[in-house]
Coordinates of C-alpha atoms in Angstrom, one line a residue:
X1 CA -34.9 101.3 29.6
X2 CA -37.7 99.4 31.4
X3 CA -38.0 96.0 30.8
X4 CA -41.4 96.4 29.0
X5 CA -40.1 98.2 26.7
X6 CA -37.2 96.0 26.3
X7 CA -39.7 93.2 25.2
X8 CA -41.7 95.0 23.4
X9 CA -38.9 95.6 20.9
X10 CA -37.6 92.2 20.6
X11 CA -41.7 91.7 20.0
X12 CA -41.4 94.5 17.5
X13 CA -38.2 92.8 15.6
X14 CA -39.6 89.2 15.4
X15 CA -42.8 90.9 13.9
X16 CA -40.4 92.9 11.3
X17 CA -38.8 90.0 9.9
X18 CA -42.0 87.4 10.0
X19 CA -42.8 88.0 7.1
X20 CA -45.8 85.5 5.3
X21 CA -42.5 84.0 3.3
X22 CA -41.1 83.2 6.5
X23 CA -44.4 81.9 7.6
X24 CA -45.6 79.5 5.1
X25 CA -41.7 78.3 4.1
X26 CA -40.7 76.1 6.8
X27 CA -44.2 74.0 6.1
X28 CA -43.4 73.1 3.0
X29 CA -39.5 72.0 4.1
X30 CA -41.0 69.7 6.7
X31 CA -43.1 68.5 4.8
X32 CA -40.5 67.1 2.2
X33 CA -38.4 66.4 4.9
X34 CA -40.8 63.8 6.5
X35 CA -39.4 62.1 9.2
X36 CA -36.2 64.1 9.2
X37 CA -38.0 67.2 9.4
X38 CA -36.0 68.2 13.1
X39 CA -32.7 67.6 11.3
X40 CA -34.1 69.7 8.5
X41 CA -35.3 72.3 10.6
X42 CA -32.2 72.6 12.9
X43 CA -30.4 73.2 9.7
X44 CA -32.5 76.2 8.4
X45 CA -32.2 77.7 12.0
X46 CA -28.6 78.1 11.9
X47 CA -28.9 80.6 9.1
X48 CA -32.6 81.4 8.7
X49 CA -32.1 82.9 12.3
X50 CA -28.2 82.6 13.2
X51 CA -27.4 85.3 10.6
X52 CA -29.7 87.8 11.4
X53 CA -29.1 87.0 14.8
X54 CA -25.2 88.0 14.3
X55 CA -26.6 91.1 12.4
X56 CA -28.2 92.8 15.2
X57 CA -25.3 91.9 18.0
X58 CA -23.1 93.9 15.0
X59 CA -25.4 96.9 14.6
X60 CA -25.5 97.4 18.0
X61 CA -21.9 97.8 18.4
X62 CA -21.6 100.0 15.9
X63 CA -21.7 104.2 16.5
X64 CA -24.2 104.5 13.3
X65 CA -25.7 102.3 10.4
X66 CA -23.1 104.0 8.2
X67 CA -21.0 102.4 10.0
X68 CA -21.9 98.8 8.3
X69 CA -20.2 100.0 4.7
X70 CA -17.9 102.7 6.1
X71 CA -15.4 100.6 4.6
X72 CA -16.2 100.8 1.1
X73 CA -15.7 103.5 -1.4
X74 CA -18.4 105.9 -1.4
X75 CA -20.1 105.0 -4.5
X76 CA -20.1 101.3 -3.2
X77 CA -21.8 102.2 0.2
X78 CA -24.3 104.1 -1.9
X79 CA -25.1 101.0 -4.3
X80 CA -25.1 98.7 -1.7
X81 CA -27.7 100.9 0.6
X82 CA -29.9 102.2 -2.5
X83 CA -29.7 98.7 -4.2
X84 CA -30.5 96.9 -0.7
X85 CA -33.3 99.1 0.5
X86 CA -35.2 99.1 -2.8
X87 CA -35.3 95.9 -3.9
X88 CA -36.6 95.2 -0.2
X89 CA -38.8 98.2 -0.8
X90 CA -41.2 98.7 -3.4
X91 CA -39.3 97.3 -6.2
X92 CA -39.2 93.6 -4.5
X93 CA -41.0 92.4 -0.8
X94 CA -43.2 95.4 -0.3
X95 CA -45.5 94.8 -3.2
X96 CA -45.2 90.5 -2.7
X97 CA -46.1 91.7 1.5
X98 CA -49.1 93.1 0.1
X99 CA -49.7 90.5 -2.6
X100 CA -49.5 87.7 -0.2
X101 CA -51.7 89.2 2.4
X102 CA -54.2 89.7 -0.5
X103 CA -54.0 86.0 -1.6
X104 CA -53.8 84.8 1.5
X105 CA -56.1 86.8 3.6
X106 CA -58.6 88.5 1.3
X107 CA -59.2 86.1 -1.9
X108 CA -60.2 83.2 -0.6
X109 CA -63.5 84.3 0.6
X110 CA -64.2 86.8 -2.3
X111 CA -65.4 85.7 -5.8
X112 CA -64.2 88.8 -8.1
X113 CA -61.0 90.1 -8.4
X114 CA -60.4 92.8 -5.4
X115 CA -56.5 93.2 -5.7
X116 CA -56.9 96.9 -6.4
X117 CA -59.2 98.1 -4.0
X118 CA -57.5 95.7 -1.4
X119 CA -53.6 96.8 -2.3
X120 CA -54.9 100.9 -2.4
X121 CA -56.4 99.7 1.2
X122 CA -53.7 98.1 2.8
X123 CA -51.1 100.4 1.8
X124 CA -53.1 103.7 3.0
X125 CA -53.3 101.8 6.5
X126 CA -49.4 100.9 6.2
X127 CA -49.1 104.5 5.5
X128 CA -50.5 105.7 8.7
X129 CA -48.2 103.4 10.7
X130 CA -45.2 104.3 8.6
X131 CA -45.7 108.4 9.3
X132 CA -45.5 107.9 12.8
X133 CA -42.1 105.8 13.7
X134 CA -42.0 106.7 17.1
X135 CA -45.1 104.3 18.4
X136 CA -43.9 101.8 15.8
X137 CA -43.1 99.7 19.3
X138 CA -46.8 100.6 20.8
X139 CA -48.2 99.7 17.5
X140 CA -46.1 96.4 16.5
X141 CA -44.6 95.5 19.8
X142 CA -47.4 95.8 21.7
X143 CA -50.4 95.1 19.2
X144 CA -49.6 93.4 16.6
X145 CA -46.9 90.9 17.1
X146 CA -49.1 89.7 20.6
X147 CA -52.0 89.8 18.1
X148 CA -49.7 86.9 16.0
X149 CA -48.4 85.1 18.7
X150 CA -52.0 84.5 20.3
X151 CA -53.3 83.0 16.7
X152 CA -50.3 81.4 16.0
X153 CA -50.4 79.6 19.4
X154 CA -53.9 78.6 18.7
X155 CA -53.6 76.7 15.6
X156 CA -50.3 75.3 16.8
X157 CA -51.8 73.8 20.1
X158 CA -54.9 72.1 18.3
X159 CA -52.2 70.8 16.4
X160 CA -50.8 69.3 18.9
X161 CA -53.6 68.2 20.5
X162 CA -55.5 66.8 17.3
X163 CA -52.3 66.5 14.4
X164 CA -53.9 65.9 10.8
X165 CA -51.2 63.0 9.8
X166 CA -48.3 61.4 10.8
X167 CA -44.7 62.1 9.6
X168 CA -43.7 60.5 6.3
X169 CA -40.8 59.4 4.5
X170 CA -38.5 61.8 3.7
X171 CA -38.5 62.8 0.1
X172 CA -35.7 64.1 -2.7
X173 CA -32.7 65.6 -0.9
X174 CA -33.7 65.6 2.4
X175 CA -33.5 61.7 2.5
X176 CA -29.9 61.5 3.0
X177 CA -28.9 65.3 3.7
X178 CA -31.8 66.8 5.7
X179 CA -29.6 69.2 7.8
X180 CA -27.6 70.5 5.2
X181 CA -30.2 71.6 2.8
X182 CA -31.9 73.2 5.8
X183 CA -29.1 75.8 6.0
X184 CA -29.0 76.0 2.5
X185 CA -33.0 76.8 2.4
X186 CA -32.5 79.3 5.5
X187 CA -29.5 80.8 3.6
X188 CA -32.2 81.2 0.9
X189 CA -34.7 83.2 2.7
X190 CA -32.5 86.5 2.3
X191 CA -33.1 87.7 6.2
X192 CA -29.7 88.0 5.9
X193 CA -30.0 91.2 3.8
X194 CA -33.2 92.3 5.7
X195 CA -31.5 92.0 8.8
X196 CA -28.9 95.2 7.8
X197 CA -32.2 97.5 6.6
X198 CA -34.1 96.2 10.0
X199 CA -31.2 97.6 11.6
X200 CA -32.4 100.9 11.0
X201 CA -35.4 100.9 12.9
X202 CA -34.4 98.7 15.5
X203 CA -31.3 100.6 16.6
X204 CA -33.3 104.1 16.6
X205 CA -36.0 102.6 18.6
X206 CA -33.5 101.7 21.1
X207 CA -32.2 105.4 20.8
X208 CA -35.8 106.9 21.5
X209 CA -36.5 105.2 24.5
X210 CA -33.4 107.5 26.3
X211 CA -31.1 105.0 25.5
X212 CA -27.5 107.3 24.1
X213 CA -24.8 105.2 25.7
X214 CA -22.9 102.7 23.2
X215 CA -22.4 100.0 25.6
X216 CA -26.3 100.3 26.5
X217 CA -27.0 100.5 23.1
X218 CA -25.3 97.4 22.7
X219 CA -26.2 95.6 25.4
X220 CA -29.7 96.3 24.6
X221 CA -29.4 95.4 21.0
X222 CA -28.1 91.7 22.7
X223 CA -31.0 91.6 24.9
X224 CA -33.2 92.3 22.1
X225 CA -31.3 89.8 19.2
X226 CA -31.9 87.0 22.1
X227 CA -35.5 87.8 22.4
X228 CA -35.8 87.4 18.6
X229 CA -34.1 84.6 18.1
X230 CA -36.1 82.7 20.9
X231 CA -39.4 83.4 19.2
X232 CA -38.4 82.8 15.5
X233 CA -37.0 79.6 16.1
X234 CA -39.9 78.9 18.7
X235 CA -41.9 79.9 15.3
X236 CA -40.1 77.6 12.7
X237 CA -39.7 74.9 14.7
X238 CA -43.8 75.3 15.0
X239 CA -44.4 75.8 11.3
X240 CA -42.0 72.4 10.9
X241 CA -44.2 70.5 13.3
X242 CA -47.4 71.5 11.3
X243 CA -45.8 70.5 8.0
X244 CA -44.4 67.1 9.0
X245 CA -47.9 66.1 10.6
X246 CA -50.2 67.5 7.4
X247 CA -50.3 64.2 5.4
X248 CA -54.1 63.7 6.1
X249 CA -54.7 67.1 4.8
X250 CA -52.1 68.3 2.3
X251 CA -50.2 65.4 1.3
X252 CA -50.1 67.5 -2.1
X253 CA -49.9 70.8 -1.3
X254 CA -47.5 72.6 -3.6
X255 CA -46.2 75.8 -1.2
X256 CA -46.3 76.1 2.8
X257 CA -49.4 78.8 2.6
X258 CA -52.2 75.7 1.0
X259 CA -50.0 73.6 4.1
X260 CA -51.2 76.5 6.7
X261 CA -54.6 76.9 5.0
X262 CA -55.7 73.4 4.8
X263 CA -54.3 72.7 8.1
X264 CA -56.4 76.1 9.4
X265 CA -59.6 74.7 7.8
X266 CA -59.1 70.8 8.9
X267 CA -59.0 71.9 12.8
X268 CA -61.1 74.9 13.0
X269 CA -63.1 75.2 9.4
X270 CA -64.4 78.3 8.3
X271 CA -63.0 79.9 11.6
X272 CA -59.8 78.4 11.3
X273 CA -59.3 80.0 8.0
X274 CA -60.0 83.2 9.2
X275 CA -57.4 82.8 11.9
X276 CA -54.7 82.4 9.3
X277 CA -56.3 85.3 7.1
X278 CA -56.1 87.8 10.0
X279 CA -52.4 86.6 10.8
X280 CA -51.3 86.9 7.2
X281 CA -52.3 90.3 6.9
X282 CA -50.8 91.0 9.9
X283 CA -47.8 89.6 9.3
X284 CA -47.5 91.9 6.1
X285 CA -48.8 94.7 7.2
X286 CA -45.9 95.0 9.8
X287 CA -43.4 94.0 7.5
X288 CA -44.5 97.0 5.1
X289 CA -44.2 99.1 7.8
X290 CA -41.2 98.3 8.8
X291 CA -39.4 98.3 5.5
X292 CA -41.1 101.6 4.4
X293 CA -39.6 103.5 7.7
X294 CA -36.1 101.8 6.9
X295 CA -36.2 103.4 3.4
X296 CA -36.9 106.6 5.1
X297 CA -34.1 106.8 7.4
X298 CA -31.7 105.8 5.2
X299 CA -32.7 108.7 2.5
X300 CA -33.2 111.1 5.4
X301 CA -29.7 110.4 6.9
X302 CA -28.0 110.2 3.8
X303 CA -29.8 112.7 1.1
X304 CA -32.0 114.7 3.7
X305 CA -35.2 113.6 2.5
X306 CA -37.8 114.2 4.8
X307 CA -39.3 111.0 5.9
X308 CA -42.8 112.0 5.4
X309 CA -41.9 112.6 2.1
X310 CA -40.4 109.6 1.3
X311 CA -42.9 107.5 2.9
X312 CA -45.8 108.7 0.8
X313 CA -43.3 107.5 -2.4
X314 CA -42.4 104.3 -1.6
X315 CA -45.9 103.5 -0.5
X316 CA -47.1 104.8 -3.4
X317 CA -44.8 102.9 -5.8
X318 CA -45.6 99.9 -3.6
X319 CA -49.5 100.0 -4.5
X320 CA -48.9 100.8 -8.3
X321 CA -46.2 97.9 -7.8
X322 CA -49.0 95.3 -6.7
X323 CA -50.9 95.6 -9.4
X324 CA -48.6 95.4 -12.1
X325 CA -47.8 92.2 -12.5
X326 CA -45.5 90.2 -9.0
X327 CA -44.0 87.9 -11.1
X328 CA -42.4 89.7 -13.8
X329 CA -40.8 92.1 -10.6
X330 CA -39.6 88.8 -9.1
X331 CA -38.1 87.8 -12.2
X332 CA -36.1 91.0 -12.5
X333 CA -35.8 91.2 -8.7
X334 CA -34.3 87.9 -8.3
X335 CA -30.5 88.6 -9.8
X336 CA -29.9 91.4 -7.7
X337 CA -30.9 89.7 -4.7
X338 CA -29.4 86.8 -4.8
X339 CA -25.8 89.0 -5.1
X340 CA -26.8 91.5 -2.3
X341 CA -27.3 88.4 0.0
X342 CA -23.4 87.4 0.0
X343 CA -22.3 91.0 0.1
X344 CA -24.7 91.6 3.5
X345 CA -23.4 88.5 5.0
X346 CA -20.0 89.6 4.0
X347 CA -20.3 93.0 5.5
X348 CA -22.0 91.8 8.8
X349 CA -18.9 89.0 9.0
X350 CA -15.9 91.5 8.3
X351 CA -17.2 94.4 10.6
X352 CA -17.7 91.5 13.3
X353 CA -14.3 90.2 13.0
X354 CA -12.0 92.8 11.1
X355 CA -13.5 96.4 12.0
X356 CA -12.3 99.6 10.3
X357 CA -9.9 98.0 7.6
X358 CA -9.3 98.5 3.5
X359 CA -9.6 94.5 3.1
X360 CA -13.8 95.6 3.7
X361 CA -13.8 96.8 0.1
X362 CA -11.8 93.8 -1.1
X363 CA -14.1 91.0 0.7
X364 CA -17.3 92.8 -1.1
X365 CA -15.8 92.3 -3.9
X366 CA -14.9 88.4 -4.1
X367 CA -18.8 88.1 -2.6
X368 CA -20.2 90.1 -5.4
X369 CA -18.1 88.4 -7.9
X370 CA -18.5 84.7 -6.7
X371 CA -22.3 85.6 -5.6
X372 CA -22.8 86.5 -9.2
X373 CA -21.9 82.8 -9.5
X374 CA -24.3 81.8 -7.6
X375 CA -27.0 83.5 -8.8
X376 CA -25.9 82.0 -12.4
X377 CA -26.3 78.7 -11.2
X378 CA -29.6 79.6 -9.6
X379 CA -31.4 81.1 -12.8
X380 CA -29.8 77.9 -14.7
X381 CA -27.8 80.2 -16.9
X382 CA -24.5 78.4 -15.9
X383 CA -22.6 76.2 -18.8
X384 CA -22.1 72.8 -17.6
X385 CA -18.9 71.8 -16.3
X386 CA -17.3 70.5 -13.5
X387 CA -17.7 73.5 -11.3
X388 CA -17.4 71.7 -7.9
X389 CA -13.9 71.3 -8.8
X390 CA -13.5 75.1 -8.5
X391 CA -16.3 76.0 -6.3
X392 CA -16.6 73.7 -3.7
X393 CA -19.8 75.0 -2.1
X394 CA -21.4 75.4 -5.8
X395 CA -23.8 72.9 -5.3
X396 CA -24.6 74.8 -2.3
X397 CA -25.2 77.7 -3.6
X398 CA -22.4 79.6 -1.4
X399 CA -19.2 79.6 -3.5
X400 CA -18.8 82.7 -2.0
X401 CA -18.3 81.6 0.9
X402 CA -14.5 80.6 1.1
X403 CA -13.5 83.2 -0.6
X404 CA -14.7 85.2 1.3
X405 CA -13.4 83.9 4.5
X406 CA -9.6 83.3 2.8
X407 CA -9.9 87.3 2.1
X408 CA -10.5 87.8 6.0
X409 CA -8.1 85.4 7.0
X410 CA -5.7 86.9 5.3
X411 CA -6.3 90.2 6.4
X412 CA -6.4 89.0 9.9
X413 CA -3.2 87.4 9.4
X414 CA -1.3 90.5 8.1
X415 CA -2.3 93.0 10.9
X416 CA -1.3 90.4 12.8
X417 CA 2.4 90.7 11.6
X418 CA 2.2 94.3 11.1
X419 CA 0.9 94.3 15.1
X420 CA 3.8 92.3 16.1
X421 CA 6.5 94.5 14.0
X422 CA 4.8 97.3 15.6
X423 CA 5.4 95.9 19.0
X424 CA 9.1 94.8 18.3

């Protein structure tokens, strides 16, 4: 593989997973975080980008994407992928992708309500993208994602040259624990399960550019996890700076995006907003079209769909989807993907450190069933009680955690034994 092409799909993978969530969320962190907004930021880069990060070095290693839940028992892998794949689909981030690149990008400069006409738009263009996954690098690699850079660049160097405040004092929980509720809040963004669907198109990129030996493949997907974790973090980090030096501008913003919009209209006005409205939609639109040919492999691979086919569904459901109302899908959505995050980790962990064992289907377990914990805790529907007592990461949100790793160790610990019994 030529080295062009090489950075073009690292190019192509940062653009899959910059989404506008992942845009306008660290603002808002660094914000809060005030004068501890590095600590704060350093912490959401150790999962925000460390997990996917660990995704993609897996996947690569691995002979196949099935390969991820081989593991399980059949009708687990199946839930997991279906589950996974359309919640990020059209049930969940599709139709927020185009929401968000409506609210973002379109509304503020209309008077009338255009969500229709706008969502019918943007999905027939993601459509023509999504039929045609083989110049998915020519078209995000090579387009798009040095389309975002250039604009991202722009309003973060006037920034630096001419910042709208100063750093404040650190507000709420990120006066005393800054770092630690930045993992908690990169935890949060869910790239963990996006990563394992991203996988899809990523690895069969790799594969169409001649690429058929596994060591290549894996050394490849290395090459191209490095390249992608270089520029999100470059990207956070960014976003970060912006929040923590918005106080003449947005000292009361209430989300990241009126952080990145005020900030875009204090430095460059009119223009300025237009710069963030053109990398929103961007943004989105290569998210969508990423996700939609990740649903297509899978039900190609696995049911024999043909991806055409499938395409023209999802995007479909993803337009009727926008305009039915995001935040009655978020509150459904929400449940299911709070437990798939735990169980993606989970899988991603065990395949990394305990390949090709029955304990895979016993680990998925214990993170669905403390996960579902978690997510109780999250929607408030918990009882009060002393829970840290049990679940020591509660408050964090990741009481799955040590179970989960107990169930590994464990598992290491008895092939282990069984290895040395062998060997006597």
């Amino acid at each position: 593989m030529k080295k062009t092409e090489l950075i073009a799909i690292g190019f192509m993978t940062f653009a899959l997973f910059l989404g506008a969530g992942n845009l306008i969320f660290p603002p808002l962190m660094a914000q809060q975080a005030g004068e501890n907004w590095l600590i704060a930021i350093a912490g959401f880069l150790v999962t925000a980008v460390g997990i996917p990060t660990l995704s993609l070095v897996v996947l690569g290693k691995l002979p196949s994407m099935h390969e991820l839940t081989a593991g399980l028992p059949r009708w687990m892998d199946r839930t997991f992928w279906v589950a996974t794949l359309t919640t990020l689909g059209p049930a969940f981030v599709l139709p927020r992708a185009v929401t968000v690149a409506y609210e973002m990008g379109i509304k503020p400069f209309v008077y009338d309500d255009h969500l229709f006409l706008f969502s019918i738009s943007f999905c027939v263009v993601s459509l023509m993208f999504a039929l045609k996954p083989g110049k998915m690098v020519d078209y995000i690699g090579k387009i798009m994602t040095p389309a975002m850079i250039v604009m991202l660049s722009t309003l973060v160097i006037a920034a630096l040259l001419n910042p709208l405040g100063t750093t404040t004092e650190a507000v709420g929980v990120f006066k005393d624990q800054a770092g630690v509720n930045g993992v908690i809040q990169g935890y949060m963004t869910l790239d963990g399960v996006a990563s394992v669907a991203f996988g899809w198109v990523i690895i069969r990129t790799i594969r169409s550019k001649g690429v058929t030996k596994p060591s290549d493949i894996s050394k490849y997907s290395n090459w191209v996890a490095v390249i992608y974790a270089v520029l999100m973090s470059i990207c956070y980090v960014s976003m970060g700076y912006l929040g923590s030096t918005s106080s003449d501008v947005a000292i009361n913003a209430t989300n990241g995006g009126e952080i990145l919009t005020l900030y875009a209209a204090g430095e460059f006005g009119t223009v300025g907003q237009l710069l963030l409205a053109v990398l929103t939609i961007v943004t989105c639109l290569s998210t969508v079209v990423g996700l939609t040919n990740a649903n297509s492999e899978y039900y190609n691979h696995t049911f024999g769909m043909p991806m055409r086919t499938t395409s023209i569904i999802i995007i479909a459901l993803t337009a009727v989807v926008s305009n039915v109302g995001l935040e009655t899908i978020i509150e459904l959505s929400l449940p299911v993907i709070l437990i798939l995050c735990p169980i993606a980790v989970t899988l991603i962990v065990i395949n990394a450190t305990l390949p090709k064992s029955k304990w895979h289907s016993i680990a998925v377990g214990v993170a669905a069933l403390f996960g579902g914990v978690d997510t109780l805790n999250i929607l408030g529907m918990m009882p009060e009680g002393e829970w840290t007592s049990i679940f020591p990461l509660y408050n964090s949100h990741m009481s799955w955690l040590l179970p989960v790793l107990a169930v590994i160790f464990i598992a290491k610990l008895m092939r282990y034994k069984v290895n040395q019994t062998v060997s006597a």
